[in-house]
Amino acid sequence: MRRLFPVTDQTSADQTDREWSLDELAEAYAYPSPGPDGHWLRANMVSTLDGAAQHDGRSQPISGESDMRIFGTLRALADVVVVGAETVRQEGYRPARARDAFAARRSAAGQGPAAAIAVVTASMDLDFSLPLFTSPLVPTLVLTGAGAPADRVARATEAGAEVVVAGEGSGVDPARAVRVLADRGLRRQLTEGGPRLLGQFVAAGVLDELCLTISPMLTAGDAQRISGGPSVTVPHRLAPACLLEEAGFLFTRYRRI
């Protein structure tokens, strides 16, 4: 991992052209102290040079080894990973795992062995026989609305998931979802999309930070951008916090001003 542009500190020349250790990545991506709301919502997404967030419906084809190191580091720092149901279905989501490299850091921060996964869904159309629900290290949360189908709520509970109401209707209120997770002590929050869920967080004004991997690929086609759904009245301006590079991939980090 090579640091190209030190935004917040000074980096000597002999530190710029080498692979960073996991400890160094963890320091670079450490969560800031929670703001007045008591939580910090970070997004991690990948995009090609021409703006595609997926290829053939999945993000994996536009990712790479260095991107997965960042992906794993961000998960290892989070209390909870928030993800949309469609992404769970398309990407074959599995439970977050404990990693020895981050065990001491998580213990010192008062965190459990791994982040919880929180799935956002209105329909509750999920396969509750998957390991994400039947054998997670930390019980999987299902965020849904008060009007969610009762039979599917029951199936989720029977599978071992914990259903959390975060909306008055059938859907989830993004701002409420962030609050209810924080109320459960899950203050270091990470969303991995998909684009529709990220767009909802952006439109609700609750996204604090974006970690965007720029993949050195072109795909053309009509793939989704990293953020979709409702538009905002005025574009949200973010400030750059860090820029790293490896194998042609750029790892950017922007924070809310």
GROMACS .gro file of C-alpha atoms in nm:
model
  257
    1MET     CA    1   0.000   0.000   0.000
    2ARG     CA    2   0.160   0.328  -0.108
    3ARG     CA    3   0.060   0.662   0.029
    4LEU     CA    4   0.052   0.921  -0.246
    5PHE     CA    5  -0.099   1.223  -0.084
    6PRO     CA    6  -0.069   1.280   0.293
    7VAL     CA    7  -0.365   1.501   0.377
    8THR     CA    8  -0.341   1.531   0.753
    9ASP     CA    9   0.025   1.472   0.837
   10GLN     CA   10   0.376   1.464   0.695
   11THR     CA   11   0.509   1.137   0.550
   12SER     CA   12   0.879   1.087   0.488
   13ALA     CA   13   1.000   0.967   0.149
   14ASP     CA   14   1.105   0.622   0.278
   15GLN     CA   15   0.749   0.554   0.398
   16THR     CA   16   0.568   0.617   0.072
   17ASP     CA   17   0.672   0.326  -0.152
   18ARG     CA   18   0.599   0.011   0.046
   19GLU     CA   19   0.305  -0.203   0.147
   20TRP     CA   20   0.141  -0.090   0.468
   21SER     CA   21   0.086  -0.335   0.751
   22LEU     CA   22  -0.262  -0.410   0.880
   23ASP     CA   23  -0.182  -0.209   1.193
   24GLU     CA   24  -0.093   0.093   0.982
   25LEU     CA   25  -0.410   0.056   0.779
   26ALA     CA   26  -0.611   0.030   1.101
   27GLU     CA   27  -0.453   0.352   1.227
   28ALA     CA   28  -0.519   0.530   0.898
   29TYR     CA   29  -0.884   0.424   0.898
   30ALA     CA   30  -0.951   0.452   1.271
   31TYR     CA   31  -1.295   0.588   1.354
   32PRO     CA   32  -1.296   0.941   1.490
   33SER     CA   33  -1.459   1.021   1.821
   34PRO     CA   34  -1.837   1.007   1.775
   35GLY     CA   35  -2.002   1.342   1.713
   36PRO     CA   36  -2.288   1.491   1.910
   37ASP     CA   37  -2.519   1.217   1.783
   38GLY     CA   38  -2.297   0.950   1.935
   39HIS     CA   39  -2.232   0.754   1.615
   40TRP     CA   40  -2.031   0.762   1.293
   41LEU     CA   41  -2.160   0.614   0.967
   42ARG     CA   42  -1.896   0.526   0.711
   43ALA     CA   43  -1.958   0.384   0.363
   44ASN     CA   44  -1.718   0.163   0.171
   45MET     CA   45  -1.778   0.134  -0.203
   46VAL     CA   46  -1.585   0.056  -0.522
   47SER     CA   47  -1.626   0.219  -0.862
   48THR     CA   48  -1.461   0.179  -1.201
   49LEU     CA   49  -1.306   0.472  -1.381
   50ASP     CA   50  -1.627   0.516  -1.578
   51GLY     CA   51  -1.850   0.513  -1.272
   52ALA     CA   52  -1.976   0.154  -1.255
   53ALA     CA   53  -2.033   0.016  -0.906
   54GLN     CA   54  -2.089  -0.338  -1.035
   55HIS     CA   55  -2.020  -0.569  -1.326
   56ASP     CA   56  -2.276  -0.838  -1.406
   57GLY     CA   57  -2.461  -0.732  -1.092
   58ARG     CA   58  -2.171  -0.782  -0.849
   59SER     CA   59  -1.888  -0.567  -0.715
   60GLN     CA   60  -1.632  -0.848  -0.692
   61PRO     CA   61  -1.527  -0.835  -1.062
   62ILE     CA   62  -1.413  -0.473  -1.027
   63SER     CA   63  -1.234  -0.530  -0.697
   64GLY     CA   64  -0.886  -0.672  -0.632
   65GLU     CA   65  -0.652  -0.805  -0.364
   66SER     CA   66  -0.555  -0.463  -0.229
   67ASP     CA   67  -0.920  -0.355  -0.224
   68MET     CA   68  -1.006  -0.662  -0.019
   69ARG     CA   69  -0.737  -0.570   0.236
   70ILE     CA   70  -0.910  -0.236   0.286
   71PHE     CA   71  -1.248  -0.410   0.291
   72GLY     CA   72  -1.130  -0.644   0.568
   73THR     CA   73  -0.971  -0.364   0.768
   74LEU     CA   74  -1.285  -0.151   0.761
   75ARG     CA   75  -1.495  -0.447   0.873
   76ALA     CA   76  -1.249  -0.522   1.152
   77LEU     CA   77  -1.285  -0.167   1.288
   78ALA     CA   78  -1.666  -0.152   1.279
   79ASP     CA   79  -1.925  -0.240   1.542
   80VAL     CA   80  -2.182  -0.316   1.274
   81VAL     CA   81  -2.193  -0.361   0.897
   82VAL     CA   82  -2.519  -0.231   0.746
   83VAL     CA   83  -2.617  -0.381   0.412
   84GLY     CA   84  -2.923  -0.389   0.188
   85ALA     CA   85  -3.114  -0.711   0.128
   86GLU     CA   86  -3.049  -0.705  -0.247
   87THR     CA   87  -2.673  -0.689  -0.185
   88VAL     CA   88  -2.702  -0.981   0.059
   89ARG     CA   89  -2.874  -1.185  -0.212
   90GLN     CA   90  -2.642  -1.088  -0.499
   91GLU     CA   91  -2.309  -1.098  -0.317
   92GLY     CA   92  -2.374  -1.413  -0.112
   93TYR     CA   93  -2.311  -1.241   0.220
   94ARG     CA   94  -2.162  -1.439   0.505
   95PRO     CA   95  -2.113  -1.346   0.871
   96ALA     CA   96  -1.820  -1.125   0.966
   97ARG     CA   97  -1.536  -1.331   1.109
   98ALA     CA   98  -1.298  -1.274   1.395
   99ARG     CA   99  -0.944  -1.195   1.284
  100ASP     CA  100  -0.642  -1.245   1.509
  101ALA     CA  101  -0.467  -0.940   1.360
  102PHE     CA  102  -0.736  -0.711   1.502
  103ALA     CA  103  -0.831  -0.897   1.820
  104ALA     CA  104  -0.627  -0.684   2.061
  105ARG     CA  105  -0.744  -0.360   1.899
  106ARG     CA  106  -1.110  -0.464   1.921
  107SER     CA  107  -1.073  -0.576   2.281
  108ALA     CA  108  -0.910  -0.246   2.380
  109ALA     CA  109  -1.197  -0.058   2.215
  110GLY     CA  110  -1.454  -0.262   2.407
  111GLN     CA  111  -1.576  -0.437   2.092
  112GLY     CA  112  -1.679  -0.799   2.045
  113PRO     CA  113  -1.476  -1.043   1.834
  114ALA     CA  114  -1.640  -0.936   1.506
  115ALA     CA  115  -1.885  -0.682   1.369
  116ALA     CA  116  -2.254  -0.762   1.361
  117ILE     CA  117  -2.424  -0.768   1.020
  118ALA     CA  118  -2.744  -0.561   0.996
  119VAL     CA  119  -2.959  -0.634   0.690
  120VAL     CA  120  -3.199  -0.361   0.578
  121THR     CA  121  -3.518  -0.500   0.423
  122ALA     CA  122  -3.881  -0.400   0.379
  123SER     CA  123  -4.010  -0.726   0.232
  124MET     CA  124  -3.808  -0.961   0.457
  125ASP     CA  125  -3.746  -1.163   0.140
  126LEU     CA  126  -3.433  -1.336   0.264
  127ASP     CA  127  -3.306  -1.693   0.280
  128PHE     CA  128  -3.295  -1.754   0.653
  129SER     CA  129  -3.124  -2.091   0.605
  130LEU     CA  130  -2.799  -1.921   0.502
  131PRO     CA  131  -2.498  -1.912   0.741
  132LEU     CA  132  -2.547  -1.535   0.777
  133PHE     CA  133  -2.852  -1.617   0.988
  134THR     CA  134  -2.788  -1.966   1.121
  135SER     CA  135  -2.422  -1.952   1.229
  136PRO     CA  136  -2.290  -1.597   1.277
  137LEU     CA  137  -2.029  -1.525   1.542
  138VAL     CA  138  -2.247  -1.229   1.643
  139PRO     CA  139  -2.626  -1.254   1.592
  140THR     CA  140  -2.736  -1.099   1.264
  141LEU     CA  141  -2.977  -0.806   1.289
  142VAL     CA  142  -3.263  -0.752   1.045
  143LEU     CA  143  -3.374  -0.389   1.021
  144THR     CA  144  -3.727  -0.352   0.891
  145GLY     CA  145  -4.044  -0.150   0.933
  146ALA     CA  146  -4.331  -0.199   1.175
  147GLY     CA  147  -4.547  -0.323   0.887
  148ALA     CA  148  -4.315  -0.605   0.779
  149PRO     CA  149  -4.483  -0.940   0.701
  150ALA     CA  150  -4.543  -1.114   1.034
  151ASP     CA  151  -4.473  -1.464   0.902
  152ARG     CA  152  -4.133  -1.361   0.771
  153VAL     CA  153  -4.050  -1.180   1.094
  154ALA     CA  154  -4.127  -1.506   1.275
  155ARG     CA  155  -3.906  -1.703   1.035
  156ALA     CA  156  -3.617  -1.462   1.090
  157THR     CA  157  -3.649  -1.494   1.467
  158GLU     CA  158  -3.668  -1.874   1.447
  159ALA     CA  159  -3.347  -1.873   1.242
  160GLY     CA  160  -3.166  -1.684   1.518
  161ALA     CA  161  -3.173  -1.334   1.369
  162GLU     CA  162  -3.278  -1.036   1.579
  163VAL     CA  163  -3.547  -0.825   1.412
  164VAL     CA  164  -3.520  -0.452   1.485
  165VAL     CA  165  -3.796  -0.209   1.389
  166ALA     CA  166  -3.654   0.105   1.228
  167GLY     CA  167  -3.953   0.250   1.046
  168GLU     CA  168  -4.324   0.312   1.094
  169GLY     CA  169  -4.443   0.157   0.766
  170SER     CA  170  -4.310  -0.145   0.581
  171GLY     CA  171  -3.976   0.018   0.501
  172VAL     CA  172  -3.680   0.145   0.702
  173ASP     CA  173  -3.619   0.509   0.788
  174PRO     CA  174  -3.242   0.558   0.725
  175ALA     CA  175  -3.197   0.814   1.003
  176ARG     CA  176  -3.386   0.597   1.249
  177ALA     CA  177  -3.180   0.293   1.151
  178VAL     CA  178  -2.860   0.478   1.240
  179ARG     CA  179  -3.008   0.586   1.573
  180VAL     CA  180  -3.143   0.247   1.679
  181LEU     CA  181  -2.809   0.083   1.605
  182ALA     CA  182  -2.628   0.346   1.811
  183ASP     CA  183  -2.876   0.294   2.095
  184ARG     CA  184  -2.768  -0.070   2.099
  185GLY     CA  185  -2.404   0.035   2.142
  186LEU     CA  186  -2.321  -0.011   1.772
  187ARG     CA  187  -2.174   0.334   1.716
  188ARG     CA  188  -1.894   0.259   1.470
  189GLN     CA  189  -2.111   0.192   1.168
  190LEU     CA  190  -2.009   0.075   0.822
  191THR     CA  191  -2.235   0.038   0.519
  192GLU     CA  192  -2.127  -0.161   0.216
  193GLY     CA  193  -2.429  -0.071   0.008
  194GLY     CA  194  -2.572  -0.148  -0.224
  195PRO     CA  195  -2.621   0.172  -0.419
  196ARG     CA  196  -2.986   0.212  -0.329
  197LEU     CA  197  -2.920   0.187   0.045
  198LEU     CA  198  -2.625   0.427   0.021
  199GLY     CA  199  -2.844   0.670  -0.171
  200GLN     CA  200  -3.100   0.659   0.109
  201PHE     CA  201  -2.836   0.737   0.369
  202VAL     CA  202  -2.705   1.025   0.156
  203ALA     CA  203  -3.053   1.169   0.099
  204ALA     CA  204  -3.127   1.145   0.473
  205GLY     CA  205  -2.810   1.341   0.552
  206VAL     CA  206  -2.670   1.079   0.790
  207LEU     CA  207  -2.356   0.968   0.603
  208ASP     CA  208  -2.043   1.092   0.781
  209GLU     CA  209  -1.769   0.942   0.564
  210LEU     CA  210  -1.716   0.778   0.226
  211CYS     CA  211  -1.432   0.534   0.159
  212LEU     CA  212  -1.430   0.498  -0.219
  213THR     CA  213  -1.202   0.261  -0.407
  214ILE     CA  214  -1.141   0.374  -0.765
  215SER     CA  215  -1.077   0.062  -0.969
  216PRO     CA  216  -0.845   0.100  -1.273
  217MET     CA  217  -1.105  -0.058  -1.501
  218LEU     CA  218  -1.357   0.045  -1.764
  219THR     CA  219  -1.680  -0.147  -1.812
  220ALA     CA  220  -1.915   0.072  -2.024
  221GLY     CA  221  -2.270  -0.060  -2.011
  222ASP     CA  222  -2.542   0.070  -1.782
  223ALA     CA  223  -2.428  -0.048  -1.438
  224GLN     CA  224  -2.540   0.136  -1.128
  225ARG     CA  225  -2.336   0.417  -0.973
  226ILE     CA  226  -2.226   0.377  -0.610
  227SER     CA  227  -2.529   0.578  -0.494
  228GLY     CA  228  -2.882   0.570  -0.630
  229GLY     CA  229  -3.237   0.644  -0.527
  230PRO     CA  230  -3.368   0.983  -0.415
  231SER     CA  231  -3.172   1.294  -0.510
  232VAL     CA  232  -3.070   1.573  -0.274
  233THR     CA  233  -3.174   1.934  -0.315
  234VAL     CA  234  -2.818   2.061  -0.278
  235PRO     CA  235  -2.514   1.836  -0.340
  236HIS     CA  236  -2.335   1.736  -0.020
  237ARG     CA  237  -1.975   1.861  -0.006
  238LEU     CA  238  -1.714   1.635   0.155
  239ALA     CA  239  -1.352   1.702   0.251
  240PRO     CA  240  -1.064   1.469   0.154
  241ALA     CA  241  -0.904   1.286   0.447
  242CYS     CA  242  -0.666   1.033   0.288
  243LEU     CA  243  -0.550   0.890  -0.045
  244LEU     CA  244  -0.365   0.559  -0.087
  245GLU     CA  245  -0.260   0.363  -0.396
  246GLU     CA  246  -0.167   0.006  -0.474
  247ALA     CA  247  -0.162  -0.190  -0.800
  248GLY     CA  248  -0.335   0.094  -0.979
  249PHE     CA  249  -0.627   0.110  -0.733
  250LEU     CA  250  -0.686   0.442  -0.557
  251PHE     CA  251  -0.829   0.431  -0.205
  252THR     CA  252  -0.992   0.761  -0.123
  253ARG     CA  253  -1.153   0.874   0.200
  254TYR     CA  254  -1.379   1.178   0.234
  255ARG     CA  255  -1.549   1.314   0.544
  256ARG     CA  256  -1.853   1.532   0.591
  257ILE     CA  257  -1.765   1.897   0.640
   0.00000   0.00000   0.00000
